[in-house]
Amino acid sequence: MMYSWPEVWKLRTELYKFLGNCLLGPLAASTANTFDGEVWESFPLEPANRQMESGLEQLRKCTADLKNMPPNEARQEVMVEYTILFLGPGRPKAPPWESVYRTEGQLLFSRTTYEVRKILADNGLEMVEKNHQPEDHIGIELLALALMSENVQDVQERKEQKMRISRQASFIDEHLLSWIPGLGKDAKQNGSLGYYGGLIELIWGILLWDRELLQEFLTQDEDLADILG
């Protein structure tokens, strides 16, 4: 592993915070530089799977195309795709809420929404009214992961660290990985630009990579015991 564990927790925190904000709004000041291409050219992770590789390739292609447009036109193209996919009018083409993908009637505010709400509360995060988003929005779920990763940084006791990491692994398995393939498929099929399809595919790949990383941390002591025993 190229990073120490404290560096991993910090990297995960920053990465999920950045990606979550990218999907909560298209033109926020904190993520505006994602459209000039430098972020994706110097991305801090080497592709570890097909999804990461394909997502990065698509993002680099899209940002190269955007760079050839006048800035206002490029921003408009991004806004149009974001609106079509995640806002409407009418039903969004790639609904950004877990409950839509995991209920038979594709309903908002289902069981998954309340499960994520509890996880947020347990980790000290409460959504404010101005967000007007169910808690199982993809961006909010990524911010929840960022917060959980940040909370690990303050813990020195190994047993407590492993318990918190185990909860994150379960959150990735039971929530994000259970529906992001469907979200990515819809974003790819319905995007006007291809930017958000690439972004979601990259996030999918990062979650797969991260899940393996967390498993490595959780089994590290057991591996050492096998060697010594």
Coordinates of N, CA and C in Angstrom, one line a residue:
M1 N 0.9 -1.2 0.0 CA 0.0 0.0 0.0 C 0.9 1.2 0.0
M2 N 0.6 2.2 -0.8 CA 1.5 3.4 -1.0 C 1.2 4.4 0.1
Y3 N 0.2 4.4 0.8 CA -0.1 5.3 1.9 C -0.1 4.6 3.3
S4 N 0.2 5.4 4.3 CA -0.1 4.9 5.7 C -1.6 5.0 5.9
W5 N -2.0 4.3 7.0 CA -3.5 4.3 7.2 C -4.0 5.7 7.6
P6 N -3.3 6.5 8.4 CA -3.8 7.9 8.6 C -3.9 8.7 7.4
E7 N -2.9 8.5 6.4 CA -3.0 9.1 5.1 C -4.2 8.7 4.3
V8 N -4.5 7.3 4.4 CA -5.7 6.8 3.7 C -6.9 7.4 4.2
W9 N -7.1 7.5 5.6 CA -8.3 8.1 6.1 C -8.5 9.6 5.6
K10 N -7.4 10.3 5.6 CA -7.4 11.7 5.1 C -7.8 11.8 3.7
L11 N -7.1 10.9 2.9 CA -7.4 10.9 1.4 C -8.9 10.6 1.2
R12 N -9.4 9.6 1.8 CA -10.8 9.1 1.7 C -11.8 10.3 2.0
T13 N -11.5 11.0 3.1 CA -12.3 12.1 3.6 C -12.4 13.1 2.5
E14 N -11.2 13.6 2.0 CA -11.2 14.6 1.0 C -11.8 14.2 -0.3
L15 N -11.6 12.9 -0.7 CA -12.1 12.4 -2.0 C -13.6 12.3 -2.0
Y16 N -14.2 11.8 -0.9 CA -15.7 11.6 -0.8 C -16.4 13.0 -0.7
K17 N -15.7 13.9 0.1 CA -16.3 15.2 0.2 C -16.4 15.9 -1.1
F18 N -15.3 15.8 -1.9 CA -15.2 16.4 -3.2 C -16.2 15.8 -4.2
L19 N -16.3 14.5 -4.2 CA -17.2 13.8 -5.1 C -18.7 14.0 -4.7
G20 N -18.9 14.1 -3.5 CA -20.3 14.3 -3.0 C -20.8 15.7 -3.4
N21 N -19.9 16.7 -3.3 CA -20.3 18.1 -3.7 C -20.4 18.2 -5.2
C22 N -19.7 17.4 -5.9 CA -19.8 17.4 -7.4 C -21.2 17.0 -7.8
L23 N -21.9 16.1 -7.0 CA -23.2 15.6 -7.4 C -24.3 16.3 -6.7
L24 N -24.0 17.2 -5.7 CA -25.1 17.9 -5.1 C -25.4 19.2 -5.9
G25 N -24.6 19.6 -6.7 CA -24.8 20.8 -7.6 C -23.8 20.9 -8.7
P26 N -24.1 21.4 -9.8 CA -23.2 21.3 -11.0 C -22.1 22.4 -11.0
L27 N -22.4 23.6 -10.5 CA -21.5 24.7 -10.7 C -21.1 25.4 -9.3
A28 N -21.0 24.6 -8.3 CA -20.6 25.1 -7.0 C -19.1 25.6 -7.1
A29 N -18.8 26.7 -6.3 CA -17.5 27.2 -6.4 C -16.4 26.2 -6.0
S30 N -16.7 25.3 -5.1 CA -15.8 24.4 -4.6 C -15.4 23.3 -5.6
T31 N -16.3 23.1 -6.6 CA -16.0 22.1 -7.6 C -15.9 22.6 -9.1
A32 N -15.9 23.9 -9.2 CA -15.9 24.6 -10.5 C -14.7 24.2 -11.4
N33 N -13.5 23.9 -10.7 CA -12.3 23.6 -11.4 C -12.3 22.2 -12.0
T34 N -13.4 21.4 -11.7 CA -13.5 20.0 -12.3 C -13.7 20.1 -13.8
F35 N -14.1 21.2 -14.4 CA -14.4 21.3 -15.8 C -13.2 21.7 -16.6
D36 N -12.1 22.0 -16.0 CA -10.9 22.4 -16.8 C -10.0 21.3 -17.1
G37 N -10.3 20.1 -16.5 CA -9.5 18.9 -16.9 C -8.4 18.6 -16.0
E38 N -7.8 19.6 -15.3 CA -6.6 19.3 -14.5 C -6.9 18.3 -13.3
V39 N -8.0 18.4 -12.7 CA -8.4 17.5 -11.6 C -8.3 16.1 -12.1
W40 N -8.8 15.8 -13.3 CA -8.8 14.4 -13.7 C -7.5 14.0 -14.3
E41 N -6.7 14.9 -14.8 CA -5.4 14.5 -15.3 C -4.4 14.2 -14.2
S42 N -4.6 14.9 -13.1 CA -3.7 14.6 -11.9 C -4.5 13.9 -10.8
F43 N -5.4 13.1 -11.1 CA -6.2 12.4 -10.1 C -5.3 11.6 -9.2
P44 N -5.6 11.6 -7.9 CA -4.6 11.0 -6.9 C -4.6 9.5 -6.9
L45 N -5.5 8.9 -7.5 CA -5.5 7.4 -7.5 C -5.3 6.8 -8.9
E46 N -4.4 5.8 -9.0 CA -4.3 5.1 -10.2 C -5.5 4.2 -10.4
P47 N -6.0 4.0 -11.6 CA -7.2 3.1 -11.8 C -6.9 1.7 -11.3
A48 N -7.8 1.2 -10.5 CA -7.6 -0.1 -9.9 C -8.6 -1.1 -10.4
N49 N -9.5 -0.6 -11.3 CA -10.5 -1.5 -11.9 C -11.0 -0.9 -13.2
R50 N -11.8 -1.7 -13.9 CA -12.4 -1.2 -15.2 C -13.2 0.1 -15.0
Q51 N -14.0 0.2 -13.9 CA -14.8 1.3 -13.8 C -14.0 2.6 -13.6
M52 N -13.0 2.5 -12.7 CA -12.2 3.7 -12.5 C -11.5 4.2 -13.8
E53 N -11.0 3.2 -14.5 CA -10.3 3.5 -15.8 C -11.2 4.1 -16.8
S54 N -12.4 3.5 -17.0 CA -13.3 4.0 -18.0 C -13.9 5.4 -17.6
G55 N -14.2 5.6 -16.3 CA -14.7 6.8 -15.8 C -13.7 8.0 -16.0
L56 N -12.5 7.7 -15.6 CA -11.4 8.8 -15.8 C -11.2 9.1 -17.3
E57 N -11.2 8.1 -18.1 CA -11.1 8.4 -19.5 C -12.2 9.2 -20.1
Q58 N -13.4 8.9 -19.6 CA -14.6 9.7 -20.1 C -14.5 11.1 -19.6
L59 N -14.1 11.3 -18.3 CA -14.0 12.7 -17.8 C -13.0 13.5 -18.5
R60 N -11.8 12.9 -18.8 CA -10.8 13.6 -19.5 C -11.2 14.0 -20.9
K61 N -11.9 13.1 -21.5 CA -12.4 13.4 -22.9 C -13.4 14.6 -22.8
C62 N -14.4 14.5 -21.9 CA -15.4 15.5 -21.8 C -14.8 16.9 -21.5
T63 N -13.9 16.9 -20.5 CA -13.3 18.2 -20.1 C -12.4 18.8 -21.2
A64 N -11.8 17.9 -22.0 CA -11.0 18.4 -23.2 C -12.0 19.1 -24.2
D65 N -13.2 18.5 -24.4 CA -14.2 19.1 -25.3 C -14.7 20.4 -24.7
L66 N -14.9 20.4 -23.4 CA -15.4 21.7 -22.8 C -14.4 22.8 -22.9
K67 N -13.1 22.5 -22.8 CA -12.1 23.5 -22.9 C -12.1 24.2 -24.2
N68 N -12.6 23.5 -25.3 CA -12.6 24.1 -26.6 C -13.8 25.0 -26.8
M69 N -14.7 25.1 -25.8 CA -15.9 25.9 -25.9 C -15.6 27.3 -25.1
P70 N -16.4 28.3 -25.5 CA -16.4 29.5 -24.7 C -16.8 29.2 -23.3
P71 N -16.2 29.8 -22.2 CA -16.6 29.4 -20.8 C -18.1 29.4 -20.5
N72 N -18.8 30.4 -20.9 CA -20.2 30.4 -20.6 C -21.0 29.3 -21.3
E73 N -20.6 28.9 -22.5 CA -21.2 27.8 -23.3 C -20.9 26.5 -22.6
A74 N -19.7 26.3 -22.1 CA -19.3 25.1 -21.4 C -20.1 24.9 -20.1
R75 N -20.2 26.0 -19.4 CA -21.0 25.9 -18.1 C -22.5 25.6 -18.4
Q76 N -23.0 26.1 -19.5 CA -24.4 25.8 -19.9 C -24.5 24.4 -20.3
E77 N -23.6 23.8 -21.0 CA -23.6 22.4 -21.4 C -23.7 21.5 -20.1
V78 N -22.8 21.8 -19.1 CA -22.8 21.1 -17.9 C -24.1 21.2 -17.2
M79 N -24.6 22.4 -17.1 CA -25.9 22.6 -16.4 C -27.0 21.9 -17.0
V80 N -27.1 21.9 -18.4 CA -28.1 21.2 -19.1 C -28.1 19.7 -18.8
E81 N -26.9 19.1 -18.8 CA -26.8 17.7 -18.5 C -27.2 17.3 -17.1
Y82 N -26.7 18.1 -16.2 CA -27.1 17.9 -14.8 C -28.6 18.0 -14.6
T83 N -29.2 19.0 -15.2 CA -30.6 19.2 -15.1 C -31.4 18.0 -15.6
I84 N -31.1 17.6 -16.8 CA -31.8 16.5 -17.5 C -31.7 15.2 -16.6
L85 N -30.5 14.9 -16.1 CA -30.2 13.7 -15.4 C -30.8 13.7 -14.0
F86 N -30.6 14.8 -13.3 CA -30.9 14.7 -11.8 C -32.0 15.6 -11.3
L87 N -32.5 16.5 -12.2 CA -33.5 17.4 -11.7 C -34.9 17.3 -12.4
G88 N -34.9 17.2 -13.7 CA -36.1 17.3 -14.5 C -35.9 18.4 -15.5
P89 N -37.0 18.9 -16.1 CA -38.4 18.8 -15.6 C -39.0 17.4 -15.8
G90 N -40.0 17.2 -15.0 CA -40.6 15.9 -14.9 C -39.7 14.9 -14.2
R91 N -39.8 13.7 -14.5 CA -39.0 12.7 -13.8 C -37.5 12.8 -14.3
P92 N -36.5 12.9 -13.4 CA -35.1 12.9 -13.8 C -34.8 11.6 -14.6
K93 N -33.9 11.8 -15.5 CA -33.5 10.6 -16.3 C -32.6 9.6 -15.5
A94 N -31.9 10.2 -14.5 CA -31.0 9.4 -13.7 C -31.3 9.8 -12.2
P95 N -32.4 9.4 -11.7 CA -32.8 9.8 -10.3 C -31.7 9.6 -9.3
P96 N -31.2 10.6 -8.6 CA -30.0 10.5 -7.7 C -30.3 10.0 -6.3
W97 N -31.5 9.3 -6.2 CA -31.9 8.8 -4.8 C -31.9 7.3 -4.8
E98 N -31.3 6.7 -3.8 CA -31.2 5.3 -3.6 C -32.6 4.6 -3.6
S99 N -33.6 5.3 -2.9 CA -34.9 4.6 -2.8 C -35.6 4.4 -4.1
V100 N -35.3 5.2 -5.1 CA -35.9 5.0 -6.4 C -35.5 3.7 -7.0
Y101 N -34.2 3.4 -6.8 CA -33.7 2.2 -7.4 C -33.9 0.9 -6.6
R102 N -34.4 1.1 -5.3 CA -34.5 -0.1 -4.5 C -35.9 -0.3 -4.0
T103 N -36.9 0.3 -4.5 CA -38.3 0.1 -4.2 C -39.0 -0.3 -5.5
E104 N -39.9 -1.2 -5.3 CA -40.7 -1.7 -6.5 C -41.4 -0.6 -7.2
G105 N -41.9 0.4 -6.4 CA -42.7 1.5 -7.1 C -41.8 2.7 -7.3
Q106 N -40.5 2.6 -7.2 CA -39.6 3.6 -7.4 C -40.0 4.9 -6.7
L107 N -40.2 4.7 -5.4 CA -40.7 5.8 -4.5 C -39.6 6.5 -3.8
L108 N -39.7 7.8 -3.6 CA -38.9 8.6 -2.7 C -39.3 8.3 -1.2
F109 N -38.3 8.6 -0.3 CA -38.6 8.5 1.1 C -39.1 7.1 1.5
S110 N -38.3 6.1 1.1 CA -38.6 4.7 1.4 C -37.7 4.4 2.6
R111 N -37.7 3.1 2.9 CA -36.9 2.6 4.1 C -35.5 3.0 4.0
T112 N -34.9 3.0 2.8 CA -33.5 3.3 2.7 C -33.2 4.8 3.1
T113 N -34.1 5.7 2.8 CA -34.0 7.1 3.2 C -33.8 7.2 4.7
Y114 N -34.7 6.5 5.4 CA -34.6 6.6 6.9 C -33.4 5.9 7.5
E115 N -33.0 4.8 6.8 CA -31.8 4.2 7.2 C -30.6 5.1 7.1
V116 N -30.5 5.8 6.0 CA -29.3 6.7 5.8 C -29.5 7.9 6.7
R117 N -30.7 8.4 7.0 CA -30.9 9.5 7.9 C -30.4 9.1 9.3
K118 N -30.6 7.9 9.7 CA -30.1 7.4 11.0 C -28.6 7.3 11.1
I119 N -28.0 6.8 10.0 CA -26.5 6.8 9.9 C -25.9 8.2 10.0
L120 N -26.5 9.1 9.3 CA -26.0 10.5 9.3 C -26.1 11.0 10.8
A121 N -27.2 10.8 11.4 CA -27.4 11.3 12.8 C -26.4 10.6 13.7
D122 N -26.2 9.3 13.6 CA -25.3 8.6 14.4 C -23.8 9.1 14.3
N123 N -23.6 9.8 13.1 CA -22.2 10.3 12.9 C -22.2 11.8 13.0
G124 N -23.2 12.4 13.6 CA -23.2 13.8 13.9 C -23.5 14.7 12.8
L125 N -24.2 14.2 11.7 CA -24.5 15.1 10.6 C -26.0 15.1 10.5
E126 N -26.6 16.3 10.4 CA -28.0 16.5 10.2 C -28.2 17.4 9.0
M127 N -29.1 17.0 8.1 CA -29.3 17.8 7.0 C -30.2 19.0 7.3
V128 N -29.8 20.2 6.7 CA -30.6 21.4 7.0 C -31.7 21.5 5.9
E129 N -32.7 22.3 6.3 CA -33.9 22.3 5.5 C -33.6 22.8 4.0
K130 N -32.6 23.7 3.9 CA -32.4 24.4 2.6 C -31.9 23.4 1.5
N131 N -31.4 22.2 1.9 CA -31.0 21.2 0.9 C -32.1 20.6 0.2
H132 N -33.3 20.5 0.8 CA -34.5 19.9 0.1 C -34.2 18.6 -0.6
Q133 N -33.4 17.8 0.0 CA -33.0 16.5 -0.6 C -33.3 15.4 0.4
P134 N -33.9 14.3 -0.1 CA -33.9 13.1 0.8 C -32.4 12.7 1.1
E135 N -32.3 12.1 2.3 CA -30.9 11.8 2.8 C -30.2 10.7 1.9
D136 N -31.0 9.9 1.1 CA -30.3 8.9 0.3 C -30.0 9.4 -1.1
H137 N -29.8 10.7 -1.2 CA -29.2 11.3 -2.4 C -27.8 10.9 -2.6
I138 N -27.3 10.5 -3.8 CA -26.0 10.0 -4.0 C -24.9 11.0 -3.4
G139 N -25.1 12.3 -3.6 CA -24.1 13.2 -3.0 C -24.1 13.2 -1.5
I140 N -25.2 13.1 -0.9 CA -25.3 13.1 0.6 C -24.7 11.8 1.1
E141 N -24.9 10.7 0.4 CA -24.3 9.4 0.9 C -22.8 9.5 0.8
L142 N -22.3 10.1 -0.2 CA -20.8 10.3 -0.3 C -20.3 11.2 0.8
L143 N -21.0 12.2 1.1 CA -20.6 13.1 2.2 C -20.7 12.4 3.5
A144 N -21.6 11.5 3.7 CA -21.7 10.7 4.9 C -20.4 9.8 5.0
L145 N -20.0 9.2 3.9 CA -18.8 8.4 3.9 C -17.6 9.3 4.3
A146 N -17.5 10.5 3.8 CA -16.4 11.5 4.1 C -16.4 11.7 5.6
L147 N -17.6 12.0 6.2 CA -17.7 12.2 7.6 C -17.3 11.0 8.4
M148 N -17.7 9.8 8.0 CA -17.3 8.6 8.7 C -15.8 8.4 8.7
S149 N -15.2 8.7 7.5 CA -13.8 8.6 7.4 C -13.0 9.6 8.3
E150 N -13.6 10.8 8.3 CA -13.0 11.8 9.1 C -13.0 11.4 10.6
N151 N -14.1 10.8 11.0 CA -14.3 10.4 12.4 C -13.3 9.4 12.8
V152 N -12.8 8.6 11.9 CA -11.8 7.5 12.2 C -10.5 8.1 12.5
Q153 N -10.2 9.3 12.0 CA -8.9 9.9 12.2 C -8.6 10.3 13.6
D154 N -9.7 10.5 14.4 CA -9.5 11.0 15.8 C -9.4 9.8 16.7
V155 N -9.5 8.6 16.2 CA -9.5 7.4 17.1 C -8.1 6.7 17.1
Q156 N -7.6 6.4 18.2 CA -6.3 5.8 18.3 C -6.4 4.3 18.6
E157 N -7.5 3.9 19.4 CA -7.6 2.6 19.8 C -8.0 1.7 18.7
R158 N -7.3 0.6 18.4 CA -7.4 -0.2 17.2 C -8.8 -0.9 17.2
K159 N -9.3 -1.4 18.3 CA -10.6 -2.0 18.3 C -11.7 -1.1 17.8
E160 N -11.7 0.2 18.3 CA -12.7 1.2 18.0 C -12.5 1.5 16.5
Q161 N -11.3 1.7 16.0 CA -11.1 1.9 14.6 C -11.7 0.9 13.7
K162 N -11.5 -0.4 14.1 CA -12.0 -1.5 13.3 C -13.5 -1.5 13.3
M163 N -14.1 -1.2 14.4 CA -15.6 -1.1 14.5 C -16.1 0.0 13.5
R164 N -15.5 1.1 13.5 CA -15.9 2.2 12.7 C -15.7 1.9 11.2
I165 N -14.6 1.3 10.9 CA -14.3 0.9 9.5 C -15.3 -0.2 9.0
S166 N -15.7 -1.1 9.9 CA -16.6 -2.1 9.6 C -18.0 -1.5 9.3
R167 N -18.4 -0.5 10.0 CA -19.6 0.2 9.7 C -19.6 0.9 8.3
Q168 N -18.4 1.4 8.0 CA -18.3 2.0 6.6 C -18.4 1.0 5.5
A169 N -17.7 -0.1 5.8 CA -17.8 -1.2 4.8 C -19.2 -1.7 4.5
S170 N -20.0 -1.8 5.6 CA -21.4 -2.2 5.5 C -22.2 -1.1 4.8
F171 N -21.9 0.1 5.1 CA -22.6 1.2 4.4 C -22.4 1.2 2.9
I172 N -21.1 1.0 2.5 CA -20.8 0.9 1.1 C -21.6 -0.3 0.5
D173 N -21.5 -1.5 1.1 CA -22.2 -2.7 0.6 C -23.7 -2.5 0.5
E174 N -24.3 -2.1 1.6 CA -25.7 -2.1 1.7 C -26.4 -0.9 1.1
H175 N -25.7 0.1 0.9 CA -26.3 1.3 0.3 C -25.7 1.7 -1.1
L176 N -24.5 2.3 -1.1 CA -24.0 2.8 -2.3 C -23.8 1.7 -3.4
L177 N -23.1 0.6 -3.1 CA -22.9 -0.4 -4.2 C -24.2 -1.1 -4.6
S178 N -25.2 -1.0 -3.8 CA -26.5 -1.7 -4.2 C -27.2 -1.0 -5.3
W179 N -26.9 0.3 -5.6 CA -27.7 1.0 -6.6 C -26.9 1.8 -7.6
I180 N -25.6 2.0 -7.3 CA -24.8 2.9 -8.2 C -24.6 2.3 -9.6
P181 N -24.6 1.0 -9.8 CA -24.6 0.5 -11.1 C -25.8 0.9 -12.0
G182 N -27.0 0.9 -11.4 CA -28.2 1.4 -12.1 C -28.2 2.8 -12.4
L183 N -27.7 3.6 -11.4 CA -27.6 5.1 -11.6 C -26.6 5.4 -12.7
G184 N -25.5 4.7 -12.7 CA -24.5 4.9 -13.8 C -25.0 4.6 -15.1
K185 N -25.7 3.5 -15.2 CA -26.3 3.1 -16.5 C -27.3 4.1 -17.0
D186 N -28.1 4.6 -16.2 CA -29.1 5.7 -16.6 C -28.4 7.0 -17.0
A187 N -27.3 7.3 -16.2 CA -26.6 8.6 -16.6 C -25.9 8.4 -17.9
K188 N -25.4 7.3 -18.2 CA -24.7 7.1 -19.5 C -25.6 7.1 -20.6
Q189 N -26.8 6.4 -20.5 CA -27.7 6.3 -21.6 C -28.4 7.6 -21.9
N190 N -28.6 8.5 -20.9 CA -29.4 9.7 -21.0 C -28.6 11.0 -21.0
G191 N -27.3 11.0 -20.8 CA -26.5 12.2 -20.7 C -26.4 12.9 -22.0
S192 N -26.4 14.2 -22.0 CA -26.2 14.9 -23.3 C -24.7 15.2 -23.5
L193 N -23.9 15.1 -22.5 CA -22.5 15.5 -22.6 C -21.6 14.3 -22.3
G194 N -22.0 13.4 -21.4 CA -21.2 12.3 -21.0 C -20.4 12.5 -19.7
Y195 N -20.4 13.8 -19.2 CA -19.6 14.1 -18.1 C -20.0 13.4 -16.8
Y196 N -21.3 13.4 -16.5 CA -21.8 12.8 -15.3 C -21.9 11.3 -15.4
G197 N -22.0 10.8 -16.6 CA -21.9 9.3 -16.7 C -20.5 8.8 -16.3
G198 N -19.5 9.6 -16.8 CA -18.1 9.3 -16.5 C -17.8 9.5 -15.0
L199 N -18.4 10.5 -14.4 CA -18.2 10.8 -13.0 C -18.7 9.6 -12.1
I200 N -20.0 9.2 -12.4 CA -20.6 8.2 -11.6 C -19.9 6.8 -11.8
E201 N -19.4 6.6 -13.0 CA -18.6 5.3 -13.2 C -17.3 5.4 -12.4
L202 N -16.7 6.5 -12.4 CA -15.5 6.7 -11.6 C -15.8 6.4 -10.1
I203 N -16.9 7.0 -9.6 CA -17.2 6.8 -8.2 C -17.5 5.4 -7.9
W204 N -18.2 4.7 -8.8 CA -18.5 3.3 -8.7 C -17.1 2.5 -8.5
G205 N -16.2 2.8 -9.4 CA -14.9 2.2 -9.3 C -14.2 2.5 -8.0
I206 N -14.2 3.7 -7.5 CA -13.6 4.1 -6.3 C -14.2 3.3 -5.1
L207 N -15.5 3.2 -5.1 CA -16.2 2.4 -4.1 C -15.7 1.0 -4.0
L208 N -15.6 0.4 -5.2 CA -15.1 -1.0 -5.3 C -13.7 -1.1 -4.8
W209 N -12.8 -0.2 -5.2 CA -11.4 -0.1 -4.7 C -11.4 0.1 -3.2
D210 N -12.2 1.0 -2.7 CA -12.3 1.3 -1.3 C -12.7 0.1 -0.4
R211 N -13.7 -0.6 -1.0 CA -14.2 -1.7 -0.2 C -13.1 -2.8 0.0
E212 N -12.3 -3.0 -1.0 CA -11.2 -3.9 -0.9 C -10.1 -3.4 0.1
L213 N -9.9 -2.1 0.1 CA -9.0 -1.4 1.0 C -9.5 -1.6 2.5
L214 N -10.7 -1.4 2.7 CA -11.3 -1.5 4.1 C -11.2 -2.9 4.5
Q215 N -11.4 -3.9 3.6 CA -11.3 -5.3 4.0 C -9.8 -5.6 4.4
E216 N -8.9 -5.0 3.7 CA -7.5 -5.2 4.0 C -7.2 -4.7 5.4
F217 N -7.7 -3.6 5.8 CA -7.5 -3.1 7.1 C -8.2 -4.0 8.2
L218 N -9.4 -4.5 7.9 CA -10.1 -5.3 8.9 C -9.5 -6.6 9.1
T219 N -8.8 -7.1 8.1 CA -8.2 -8.5 8.2 C -6.7 -8.4 8.5
Q220 N -6.1 -7.2 8.7 CA -4.7 -7.1 8.9 C -4.2 -7.8 10.1
D221 N -4.9 -7.7 11.2 CA -4.5 -8.3 12.5 C -4.6 -9.8 12.3
E222 N -5.6 -10.3 11.7 CA -5.8 -11.8 11.5 C -4.7 -12.3 10.6
D223 N -4.3 -11.6 9.6 CA -3.1 -12.1 8.8 C -1.9 -12.1 9.6
L224 N -1.6 -11.1 10.4 CA -0.4 -11.1 11.3 C -0.5 -12.3 12.2
A225 N -1.6 -12.6 12.8 CA -1.8 -13.7 13.7 C -1.4 -15.0 13.0
D226 N -1.9 -15.1 11.8 CA -1.6 -16.4 11.0 C -0.1 -16.5 10.8
I227 N 0.6 -15.4 10.5 CA 2.1 -15.5 10.3 C 2.8 -15.8 11.6
L228 N 2.4 -15.2 12.7 CA 3.1 -15.5 14.0 C 2.7 -16.8 14.6
G229 N 1.5 -17.3 14.2 CA 1.0 -18.6 14.8 C 1.4 -19.8 14.1

